[in-house]
Coordinates of C-alpha atoms in Angstrom, one line a residue:
P1 CA 7.8 -8.1 29.3
A2 CA 4.2 -7.3 28.6
R3 CA 5.0 -4.4 26.2
Y4 CA 6.6 -6.8 23.8
F5 CA 4.7 -10.1 24.4
D6 CA 1.0 -10.8 24.7
T7 CA 0.3 -11.8 28.3
K8 CA -2.3 -14.5 27.3
T9 CA -0.3 -16.2 24.5
T10 CA 3.3 -15.0 25.0
E11 CA 3.3 -14.2 21.3
P12 CA 5.3 -11.1 20.2
I13 CA 3.2 -8.0 19.6
S14 CA 3.5 -4.5 18.3
F15 CA 3.2 -1.6 20.8
F16 CA 3.0 2.2 21.3
L17 CA 4.6 4.6 23.8
S18 CA 2.6 6.7 26.2
G19 CA 3.8 10.1 27.5
L20 CA 7.1 11.9 27.3
E21 CA 8.9 9.7 29.8
E22 CA 8.4 6.5 27.8
L23 CA 9.5 8.3 24.6
L24 CA 12.7 9.7 26.1
S25 CA 13.7 6.5 27.9
W26 CA 13.1 4.3 24.8
Q27 CA 16.1 2.2 23.8
P28 CA 16.2 -0.6 21.3
N29 CA 16.6 -4.0 22.9
S30 CA 16.6 -7.7 22.0
D31 CA 12.9 -8.1 23.0
D32 CA 11.7 -5.8 20.2
E33 CA 13.6 -7.3 17.3
F34 CA 10.3 -8.9 16.1
N35 CA 9.0 -5.3 15.5
V36 CA 11.8 -4.3 13.0
S37 CA 10.4 -4.4 9.5
A38 CA 12.0 -7.1 7.3
V39 CA 10.9 -5.7 4.0
P40 CA 12.8 -2.8 2.4
L41 CA 10.7 -0.1 0.6
A42 CA 10.2 -1.4 -2.9
K43 CA 11.2 1.1 -5.7
R44 CA 8.3 2.4 -7.8
Q45 CA 7.5 5.2 -10.3
P46 CA 6.8 8.0 -10.2
L47 CA 8.9 8.8 -7.1
L48 CA 7.3 10.2 -4.0
R49 CA 9.1 13.5 -4.5
S50 CA 7.7 14.0 -8.0
R51 CA 5.3 17.0 -8.4
R52 CA 2.3 14.7 -9.2
P53 CA -0.5 15.0 -6.6
R54 CA -0.3 12.1 -4.1
T55 CA -2.7 10.0 -2.1
L56 CA -2.2 9.5 1.6
V57 CA -4.3 7.0 3.6
C58 CA -4.7 7.5 7.3
H59 CA -5.8 4.3 9.0
D60 CA -7.7 5.0 12.2
M61 CA -9.7 2.0 13.5
R62 CA -11.1 1.5 17.0
G63 CA -8.1 2.8 18.8
G64 CA -5.6 0.8 16.8
Y65 CA -3.4 -2.2 17.8
L66 CA -6.2 -4.7 17.2
E67 CA -5.5 -8.2 15.7
D68 CA -2.8 -6.4 13.6
R69 CA -0.6 -6.2 16.7
F70 CA 0.2 -10.0 16.5
I71 CA 3.4 -9.9 14.6
Q72 CA 3.3 -13.6 13.6
G73 CA -0.4 -13.5 12.7
S74 CA -3.6 -14.7 14.4
A75 CA -6.6 -16.9 13.7
T76 CA -8.9 -13.9 13.0
R77 CA -12.1 -14.5 11.0
N78 CA -13.0 -11.7 8.5
P79 CA -10.2 -9.3 9.4
Y80 CA -9.6 -5.8 8.0
V81 CA -7.0 -5.8 5.1
F82 CA -5.9 -3.0 2.8
Y83 CA -4.7 -4.0 -0.7
H84 CA -5.2 -1.1 -3.1
W85 CA -1.5 -0.2 -2.7
R86 CA -1.0 0.7 -6.4
Y87 CA -3.3 3.7 -6.0
I88 CA -1.7 5.3 -2.9
D89 CA 1.6 6.9 -1.9
I90 CA 1.7 7.1 1.9
F91 CA 0.1 5.0 4.7
V92 CA -0.3 6.6 8.1
Y93 CA -1.1 4.4 11.1
F94 CA -3.1 6.6 13.5
S95 CA -4.0 6.2 17.2
H96 CA -4.5 8.4 20.2
H97 CA -1.4 7.2 22.0
T98 CA 1.4 9.7 22.3
V99 CA 3.8 7.8 20.0
T100 CA 2.1 5.4 17.6
I101 CA 4.7 3.0 16.2
P102 CA 3.1 1.4 13.1
P103 CA 2.6 -2.4 13.7
V104 CA 5.3 -4.1 11.7
V105 CA 2.9 -6.2 9.7
W106 CA 1.6 -3.0 8.0
T107 CA 5.1 -1.7 7.3
N108 CA 6.0 -5.0 5.7
A109 CA 2.9 -5.1 3.5
A110 CA 3.2 -1.4 2.5
H111 CA 6.9 -1.6 1.7
R112 CA 6.5 -4.7 -0.4
N113 CA 4.1 -2.6 -2.5
G114 CA 6.3 0.5 -2.6
V115 CA 4.3 2.6 -0.1
S116 CA 5.9 4.7 2.6
V117 CA 4.6 4.2 6.2
L118 CA 4.3 7.0 8.9
G119 CA 3.7 6.7 12.6
T120 CA 1.9 9.4 14.6
F121 CA 3.2 11.7 17.3
I122 CA 0.1 13.2 19.0
T123 CA -0.6 15.5 22.0
E124 CA -4.2 16.4 23.0
W125 CA -6.4 17.9 25.8
T126 CA -4.9 19.1 29.1
D127 CA -2.4 16.2 29.2
G128 CA -1.2 17.3 25.8
E129 CA -0.7 20.9 27.0
K130 CA 1.5 19.7 29.9
L131 CA 3.5 17.4 27.6
C132 CA 4.1 20.3 25.1
E133 CA 5.0 22.6 27.9
A134 CA 7.6 20.1 29.1
F135 CA 9.4 19.6 25.8
L136 CA 8.6 22.8 23.8
A137 CA 8.8 25.5 26.4
G138 CA 12.0 23.7 27.7
G139 CA 14.0 25.1 24.8
E140 CA 16.3 23.6 22.2
E141 CA 17.8 20.9 24.3
A142 CA 14.4 19.5 25.3
Y143 CA 12.7 19.6 21.9
G144 CA 15.9 18.4 20.2
A145 CA 15.9 15.3 22.5
V146 CA 12.3 14.5 21.4
A147 CA 13.2 15.0 17.7
R148 CA 16.2 12.7 18.0
Q149 CA 14.2 10.0 19.7
L150 CA 11.4 10.0 17.1
A151 CA 14.0 9.8 14.3
R152 CA 15.8 6.9 16.1
I153 CA 12.5 5.0 16.5
A154 CA 11.6 5.3 12.8
Q155 CA 15.2 4.3 11.9
H156 CA 15.2 1.3 14.3
Y157 CA 11.8 -0.1 13.3
R158 CA 12.4 0.8 9.6
F159 CA 9.3 2.8 8.9
D160 CA 9.4 6.1 7.0
G161 CA 8.6 9.1 9.3
W162 CA 5.9 10.8 11.3
L163 CA 2.5 12.6 11.2
V164 CA 2.7 15.3 13.9
N165 CA -0.6 16.2 15.5
I166 CA -0.6 18.9 18.2
E167 CA -4.3 19.2 19.2
N168 CA -4.1 21.4 22.3
T169 CA -3.4 25.1 22.9
L170 CA 0.3 26.2 23.5
S171 CA 1.8 28.8 25.8
A172 CA 3.8 31.6 24.2
A173 CA 7.0 29.9 25.2
A174 CA 6.0 26.6 23.7
V175 CA 4.6 27.9 20.4
G176 CA 7.8 29.9 19.9
N177 CA 9.7 26.6 19.7
L178 CA 7.1 24.7 17.6
A179 CA 8.4 25.6 14.1
P180 CA 12.1 25.1 15.2
F181 CA 11.1 21.6 16.6
L182 CA 9.4 20.7 13.3
R183 CA 12.5 21.8 11.4
E184 CA 14.7 19.8 13.7
L185 CA 12.5 16.7 13.5
T186 CA 12.4 16.9 9.7
G187 CA 16.1 17.2 9.5
Q188 CA 16.7 14.3 11.9
V189 CA 14.3 12.1 10.0
H190 CA 15.8 12.9 6.6
S191 CA 19.3 12.0 7.8
A192 CA 18.2 8.8 9.7
V193 CA 15.7 7.4 7.2
P194 CA 16.3 7.4 3.4
G195 CA 13.2 9.1 1.8
G196 CA 11.8 9.9 5.3
L197 CA 8.9 12.3 5.7
V198 CA 7.4 14.5 8.4
I199 CA 3.8 15.8 7.8
W200 CA 2.1 18.4 10.0
Y201 CA -1.7 18.2 10.8
D202 CA -3.6 21.5 10.5
S203 CA -4.4 22.3 14.2
V204 CA -2.4 24.9 16.2
L205 CA -1.8 28.4 14.8
Q206 CA 1.3 30.5 15.1
D207 CA -0.2 32.3 18.1
G208 CA -0.6 29.0 20.0
S209 CA -4.4 28.8 19.7
L210 CA -6.1 25.6 18.6
R211 CA -8.2 26.5 15.5
W212 CA -8.5 24.1 12.6
Q213 CA -8.2 26.1 9.3
N214 CA -9.2 23.6 6.7
E215 CA -6.7 25.2 4.4
L216 CA -3.1 26.5 4.1
N217 CA -3.0 30.1 5.1
E218 CA -0.8 32.7 6.7
Q219 CA -1.7 31.5 10.2
N220 CA -0.4 28.0 9.7
R221 CA 2.1 28.4 6.8
V222 CA 5.1 28.6 9.2
Y223 CA 4.6 24.9 10.0
F224 CA 4.2 23.9 6.4
D225 CA 7.5 25.7 5.6
A226 CA 9.2 23.8 8.4
C227 CA 8.4 20.2 7.3
D228 CA 7.5 18.0 4.3
G229 CA 3.8 18.6 4.1
L230 CA 0.5 19.8 5.6
F231 CA -2.5 17.4 6.2
T232 CA -5.6 19.8 6.4
N233 CA -8.6 19.4 8.5
Y234 CA -11.8 18.1 6.8
N235 CA -14.4 20.9 6.8
W236 CA -13.1 22.8 3.8
K237 CA -15.0 24.6 1.0
E238 CA -14.0 24.8 -2.6
E239 CA -12.8 28.4 -2.2
Q240 CA -10.3 27.3 0.5
L241 CA -8.9 24.7 -1.9
Q242 CA -8.3 27.6 -4.4
N243 CA -6.6 29.7 -1.6
T244 CA -4.4 26.7 -0.7
R245 CA -3.3 26.1 -4.2
R246 CA -2.3 29.8 -4.7
L247 CA -0.4 29.9 -1.4
A248 CA 1.4 26.5 -1.8
G249 CA 2.8 27.5 -5.2
P250 CA 5.3 24.9 -6.5
R251 CA 4.7 22.8 -3.3
H252 CA 1.0 22.1 -4.2
A253 CA 1.6 18.4 -4.0
D254 CA 2.8 18.7 -0.4
V255 CA -0.7 19.8 0.8
Y256 CA -2.8 16.7 1.6
V257 CA -6.4 17.8 1.8
G258 CA -8.2 15.9 4.5
V259 CA -11.2 13.7 3.5
D260 CA -13.1 12.0 6.3
V261 CA -14.8 8.9 4.9
F262 CA -17.2 8.9 7.9
A263 CA -18.3 12.4 6.8
R264 CA -18.3 13.9 10.3
G265 CA -19.0 17.6 10.4
D266 CA -19.8 19.9 7.5
V267 CA -17.9 18.1 4.7
V268 CA -18.1 17.3 1.0
G269 CA -18.8 13.6 0.2
G270 CA -17.8 10.8 2.4
G271 CA -18.8 7.1 2.2
F272 CA -19.5 6.0 -1.3
D273 CA -19.6 9.7 -2.3
T274 CA -15.9 10.3 -1.4
D275 CA -15.2 10.8 -5.1
K276 CA -17.0 14.2 -4.9
S277 CA -14.3 15.5 -2.5
L278 CA -11.5 14.0 -4.6
R279 CA -12.8 15.6 -7.8
L280 CA -12.6 19.1 -6.2
I281 CA -9.2 18.4 -4.7
R282 CA -7.7 17.2 -7.9
Q283 CA -9.1 20.1 -9.9
Q284 CA -6.7 22.2 -7.8
N285 CA -3.8 19.8 -8.4
L286 CA -3.5 19.1 -4.6
S287 CA -2.8 15.8 -2.8
A288 CA -5.5 14.0 -0.8
A289 CA -5.4 12.5 2.7
I290 CA -8.2 9.9 2.9
F291 CA -9.0 9.5 6.6
A292 CA -10.5 6.3 8.0
P293 CA -11.3 4.3 4.9
G294 CA -11.9 1.5 7.3
W295 CA -15.5 3.0 7.2
V296 CA -16.2 0.2 4.7
Y297 CA -15.4 -2.4 7.3
E298 CA -16.7 -0.6 10.4
H299 CA -19.9 0.9 9.0
L300 CA -20.9 -1.7 6.4
G301 CA -19.8 -4.8 8.4
E302 CA -17.4 -7.6 7.9
E303 CA -19.6 -10.0 5.8
N304 CA -19.3 -8.5 2.3
F305 CA -16.1 -6.5 3.1
L306 CA -14.0 -7.4 0.1
Q307 CA -16.9 -6.7 -2.3
N308 CA -17.6 -3.3 -0.6
E309 CA -13.9 -2.5 -0.5
N310 CA -13.5 -3.0 -4.2
R311 CA -16.6 -0.9 -4.8
F312 CA -15.3 2.0 -2.6
W313 CA -11.9 2.1 -4.3
G314 CA -13.3 1.5 -7.7
L315 CA -15.4 4.7 -7.4
L316 CA -12.3 6.7 -6.6
A317 CA -10.0 5.1 -9.2
E318 CA -10.3 7.9 -11.7
Y319 CA -8.9 10.4 -9.2
L320 CA -6.0 8.1 -7.9
P321 CA -3.0 8.1 -10.2
T322 CA -1.4 4.6 -10.1
H323 CA 2.2 3.5 -9.7
S324 CA 4.5 1.4 -11.8
I325 CA 6.8 -1.4 -10.7
C326 CA 10.4 -0.7 -11.8
T327 CA 12.4 -3.7 -10.7
L328 CA 12.5 -7.4 -11.5
P329 CA 11.8 -10.1 -10.5
L330 CA 8.1 -9.5 -10.2
A331 CA 6.4 -12.5 -8.6
T332 CA 3.1 -12.7 -6.8
S333 CA 0.4 -15.2 -5.8
F334 CA -2.0 -12.3 -5.1
S335 CA -2.5 -13.4 -1.5
L336 CA -4.1 -10.8 0.8
G337 CA -2.3 -11.9 3.9
M338 CA -5.5 -13.5 5.2
G339 CA -7.8 -16.4 4.3
T340 CA -10.2 -19.1 5.4
S341 CA -7.6 -21.8 4.4
R342 CA -3.9 -22.0 3.6
F343 CA -3.1 -23.3 0.1
L344 CA 0.1 -24.7 -1.2
D345 CA 0.5 -25.7 -4.9
G346 CA -3.2 -25.6 -5.3
K347 CA -4.0 -27.9 -2.4
D348 CA -5.9 -26.8 0.7
E349 CA -3.3 -27.7 3.3
E350 CA -5.0 -26.3 6.4
T351 CA -8.6 -25.1 6.8
G352 CA -9.4 -22.3 9.3
P353 CA -9.2 -18.5 9.4
W354 CA -5.8 -16.8 9.5
Y355 CA -4.5 -13.2 9.3
D356 CA -1.0 -12.1 8.7
L357 CA -0.4 -8.9 6.7
S358 CA 3.4 -9.6 6.7
V359 CA 2.9 -12.3 4.1
Q360 CA 0.5 -10.3 1.9
E361 CA 1.9 -10.6 -1.6
I362 CA 2.5 -7.8 -4.2
Q363 CA -1.0 -6.5 -5.2
P364 CA -2.1 -5.7 -8.7
L365 CA -4.3 -3.0 -10.1
Y366 CA -7.9 -3.8 -9.6
P367 CA -9.4 -2.7 -13.0
E368 CA -13.2 -2.5 -13.6
Y369 CA -14.6 -1.9 -17.1
Q370 CA -18.2 -0.7 -17.1
G371 CA -20.0 -4.0 -16.7
R372 CA -17.6 -5.9 -18.9
L373 CA -15.0 -6.9 -16.3
T374 CA -14.5 -7.1 -12.6
T375 CA -11.3 -8.0 -10.7
S376 CA -11.7 -9.3 -7.2
C377 CA -10.2 -11.5 -4.5
C378 CA -11.2 -15.2 -4.2
L379 CA -10.8 -16.8 -0.8
Q380 CA -12.3 -20.1 -1.8
D381 CA -9.5 -21.3 -4.0
A382 CA -5.9 -20.3 -4.4
W383 CA -2.5 -21.6 -5.7
C384 CA -0.5 -20.4 -2.8
G385 CA -1.4 -18.5 0.4
G386 CA -5.0 -17.5 1.2
S387 CA -6.5 -16.1 -2.0
S388 CA -6.3 -15.9 -5.8
L389 CA -7.3 -13.1 -8.2
R390 CA -10.7 -13.6 -9.8
L391 CA -11.3 -12.1 -13.3
Q392 CA -15.0 -12.1 -14.2
G393 CA -16.2 -10.6 -17.5
T394 CA -17.6 -11.0 -20.9
I395 CA -16.0 -11.1 -24.3
P396 CA -18.3 -8.9 -26.5
A397 CA -20.0 -10.3 -29.6
G398 CA -17.7 -10.3 -32.6
E399 CA -14.6 -9.8 -30.5
E400 CA -12.0 -12.5 -29.9
S401 CA -10.6 -11.6 -26.6
V402 CA -10.4 -9.2 -23.6
A403 CA -7.2 -7.8 -22.0
V404 CA -6.9 -7.2 -18.3
R405 CA -4.1 -4.9 -17.3
L406 CA -2.7 -6.1 -14.0
F407 CA 0.6 -4.1 -13.5
S408 CA 2.1 -1.0 -15.0
L409 CA 5.8 -1.3 -15.4
Q410 CA 8.6 1.3 -16.0
M411 CA 12.0 -0.1 -16.5
P412 CA 14.4 -1.1 -19.3
A413 CA 13.6 -4.6 -20.6
P414 CA 16.4 -7.1 -20.1
P415 CA 17.5 -9.0 -23.2
K416 CA 15.5 -12.1 -22.3
L417 CA 12.5 -12.5 -19.9
F418 CA 10.9 -15.7 -18.5
L419 CA 7.3 -15.5 -17.5
T420 CA 5.1 -18.0 -15.7
L421 CA 1.3 -18.0 -15.3
L422 CA -0.9 -20.2 -13.2
Y423 CA -4.6 -20.0 -13.8
K424 CA -7.9 -21.9 -13.5
L425 CA -11.0 -21.4 -15.7
E426 CA -14.3 -21.6 -13.8
S427 CA -16.5 -20.9 -16.8
P428 CA -19.3 -23.3 -17.7
Q429 CA -17.2 -24.5 -20.7
P430 CA -13.5 -23.9 -19.7
D431 CA -12.3 -25.5 -22.9
D432 CA -13.9 -22.7 -24.9
F433 CA -11.2 -20.2 -23.7
T434 CA -7.4 -19.7 -23.6
V435 CA -5.5 -17.6 -21.2
A436 CA -2.1 -16.0 -22.0
L437 CA 0.1 -13.1 -21.0
E438 CA 0.8 -9.9 -23.0
V439 CA 3.7 -7.5 -22.4
T440 CA 3.6 -4.0 -23.8
T441 CA 6.6 -1.7 -24.3
W442 CA 6.8 2.1 -24.6
D443 CA 6.8 3.4 -28.1
S444 CA 10.3 3.7 -29.4
G445 CA 11.7 3.3 -32.9
T446 CA 14.5 1.1 -31.6
C447 CA 12.5 -1.5 -29.7
L448 CA 12.6 -4.9 -31.4
E449 CA 11.3 -8.4 -30.4
G450 CA 13.2 -11.6 -31.1
N451 CA 15.9 -11.5 -33.8
P452 CA 17.2 -8.2 -35.1
T453 CA 15.4 -8.7 -38.4
S454 CA 11.9 -8.8 -36.9
L455 CA 9.7 -5.7 -37.3
P456 CA 8.6 -3.6 -34.3
E457 CA 5.1 -4.8 -33.0
P458 CA 2.3 -2.3 -33.7
N459 CA 1.3 -0.5 -30.4
G460 CA 4.3 -2.1 -28.7
R461 CA 2.3 -5.3 -27.9
H462 CA 4.3 -8.5 -27.4
Y463 CA 3.0 -12.1 -26.9
P464 CA 5.7 -14.1 -25.2
R465 CA 6.6 -17.4 -26.8
F466 CA 5.0 -20.5 -25.1
L467 CA 7.6 -23.0 -23.7
P468 CA 6.3 -26.5 -23.5
A469 CA 9.0 -27.2 -20.9
P470 CA 11.3 -25.0 -18.8
P471 CA 14.8 -24.4 -20.2
P472 CA 17.6 -26.6 -18.8
G473 CA 19.1 -25.1 -15.7
L474 CA 15.8 -23.5 -14.7
A475 CA 13.8 -26.7 -14.4
K476 CA 13.8 -26.6 -10.6
L477 CA 12.8 -23.0 -10.4
L478 CA 10.1 -23.3 -13.0
A479 CA 8.8 -26.7 -11.9
A480 CA 5.3 -25.3 -12.2
C481 CA 5.6 -25.4 -16.0
H482 CA 5.1 -29.1 -15.9
H483 CA 2.1 -30.0 -13.8
N484 CA -1.6 -29.3 -13.8
S485 CA -2.6 -29.9 -10.2
Y486 CA -6.0 -29.4 -8.5
G487 CA -7.4 -28.0 -11.7
W488 CA -4.7 -25.3 -12.1
T489 CA -3.0 -24.9 -15.5
S490 CA 0.5 -23.7 -15.7
R491 CA 2.3 -22.0 -18.5
C492 CA 5.9 -20.9 -19.1
Y493 CA 6.9 -18.3 -21.7
E494 CA 10.0 -16.5 -22.9
L495 CA 10.3 -13.1 -24.5
V496 CA 13.4 -11.8 -26.2
L497 CA 13.6 -8.0 -26.5
Q498 CA 16.2 -5.5 -27.8
D499 CA 16.4 -1.8 -26.7
C500 CA 12.9 -1.8 -25.2
S501 CA 11.3 -0.3 -22.1
L502 CA 8.6 -2.3 -20.3
R503 CA 5.2 -0.7 -19.9
D504 CA 2.3 -3.1 -18.9
L505 CA 1.7 -6.7 -18.0
S506 CA -1.7 -8.0 -18.9
V507 CA -3.6 -11.2 -19.0
I508 CA -5.5 -12.0 -22.3
V509 CA -8.6 -14.2 -22.1
S510 CA -9.6 -15.4 -25.6
R511 CA -12.3 -17.5 -27.2
Q512 CA -11.2 -20.6 -29.0
E513 CA -13.9 -20.1 -31.7
P514 CA -15.3 -16.7 -33.0
S515 CA -18.9 -16.2 -31.9
P516 CA -21.7 -13.8 -32.8
Q517 CA -22.8 -13.8 -29.1
E518 CA -21.1 -12.3 -26.1
T519 CA -19.5 -15.0 -23.9
S520 CA -19.0 -14.8 -20.1
F521 CA -15.9 -16.2 -18.4
T522 CA -14.5 -16.5 -14.9
C523 CA -10.8 -17.1 -14.5
L524 CA -8.7 -17.4 -11.3
L525 CA -5.1 -16.3 -11.4
G526 CA -3.0 -18.2 -9.0
E527 CA 0.5 -16.8 -9.7
I528 CA 2.4 -14.7 -12.1
R529 CA 6.2 -14.3 -12.4
V530 CA 8.3 -12.1 -14.6
L531 CA 12.0 -13.0 -14.3
D532 CA 15.2 -11.6 -15.9
T533 CA 16.8 -14.7 -17.3
A534 CA 20.4 -13.5 -16.6
S535 CA 19.9 -12.8 -12.9
V536 CA 17.8 -16.1 -12.4
A537 CA 20.6 -18.2 -13.9
A538 CA 23.3 -16.6 -11.7
S539 CA 23.8 -18.4 -8.4
P540 CA 22.4 -16.5 -5.4
P541 CA 24.9 -15.1 -2.8
Q542 CA 25.8 -17.4 0.1
V543 CA 23.9 -16.7 3.3
Q544 CA 26.4 -15.8 6.1
S545 CA 26.4 -16.1 9.9
V546 CA 22.8 -17.1 10.7
T547 CA 21.7 -16.7 14.3
A548 CA 18.5 -17.8 16.0
S549 CA 17.1 -16.1 19.1
Q550 CA 13.8 -15.9 21.0
L551 CA 13.1 -19.6 20.6
W552 CA 10.0 -21.1 22.1
W553 CA 10.0 -24.9 22.5
Q554 CA 6.7 -26.7 22.4

């Protein structure tokens, strides 16, 4: 069927639903199994329900369902990717179809990085009025059926909820049932999807008129009270943020103030000035909804996209609280889910463009220190996948090393950790530098490293012990400890801790010899792994009852 498979290639594709009839007649079937997310939502800290202001990204690009609709990837050159997951909480996939089901590749990539994904339920123009009349004016049975179907769809495809956007006027009968519908949908989503969310877009008022308020006020508060949050329109003024903060009270983090990166209308900031809007939003302790950050790709072009993308998010970083990883193992080759080649064990196995967000790996922080360090993606060389992480910087005169914080962590440390690192130095004199890992722990009087007689490290800094060879029993898993292939150097470490809580994982680039001059370096990171020894040594559970379906013989 054309909905599930591309008519030109027969490849499985992601899809949307148009109109009320398609929504109400939707049933899961064997053709759409490709669309079910295979990646559970990773745990992270702080939790989404904490009171800390959040960051929502609303992805709206050229009508949606572009190359990202190909579930098993495509040979797209210079595709759009998003990878600053550590800085955001919620990812909304937006289009103008009635029911926008997020393409599963986005759900997989977001979930691997701990970010919740919402689809969009939208009605607009005269068709929207008719649709709303049909299900809202129809009473409890009619709107209850729509709420149940939307919750079932999120549950079946394993994404996390809905943005609801009613952009048309409503009759008195329809508007009377709007808040009850939102309450019903929110309840259904909460019971069907663990951690599920329903967010309302600032559009229709309680009298049924379509007037964007750009704030939370008494005319739209009834909808805010009926669901998990409000996404405001974009043309707000500072005074409206203050009003919103007052009215929201303890739910201030549930108001997502809209920021249009394309800066359409009378708005603050936009483009590379988006930080101006965020500064005002955060002064009021409100959440932010960044709409269409694909501006970087659409407006500035595909050629220098990765460079421009890092610049865009780098300018916002001080207003984007980051998230910690709170489970092990942590393993990543930093691949973006795209590339100009496919690499395996450092070797270019297949040259040619590819794009598949489902195989995007866990993404790090992308720190920048005023002119001293930049972190970016390198497509020209990688250990595994399509890209590696490039660290470029200088070690200042008189200093021995520079530390690059890649991940913040928040979990009790197991008694023994194994860590592996794969790197390649591209500096003019690579032998002038060494690269190693550093683990920091949260300050605590009880945290000890190594044997019980050792003293706590100052500042909770630990330098794992280098292992010349992997320990017996782990030789197969840690095979990378042995070889240096295609210019990549591999290192294995162990760290024994007692009563500690992990805080940060950093890479330290050091000079071999002290120098009165500053020294520049370029280092590619190909892979990092942090493993709990006890769980690695245990044998994995047996895989049961495997089935294969939808086979295509070629």
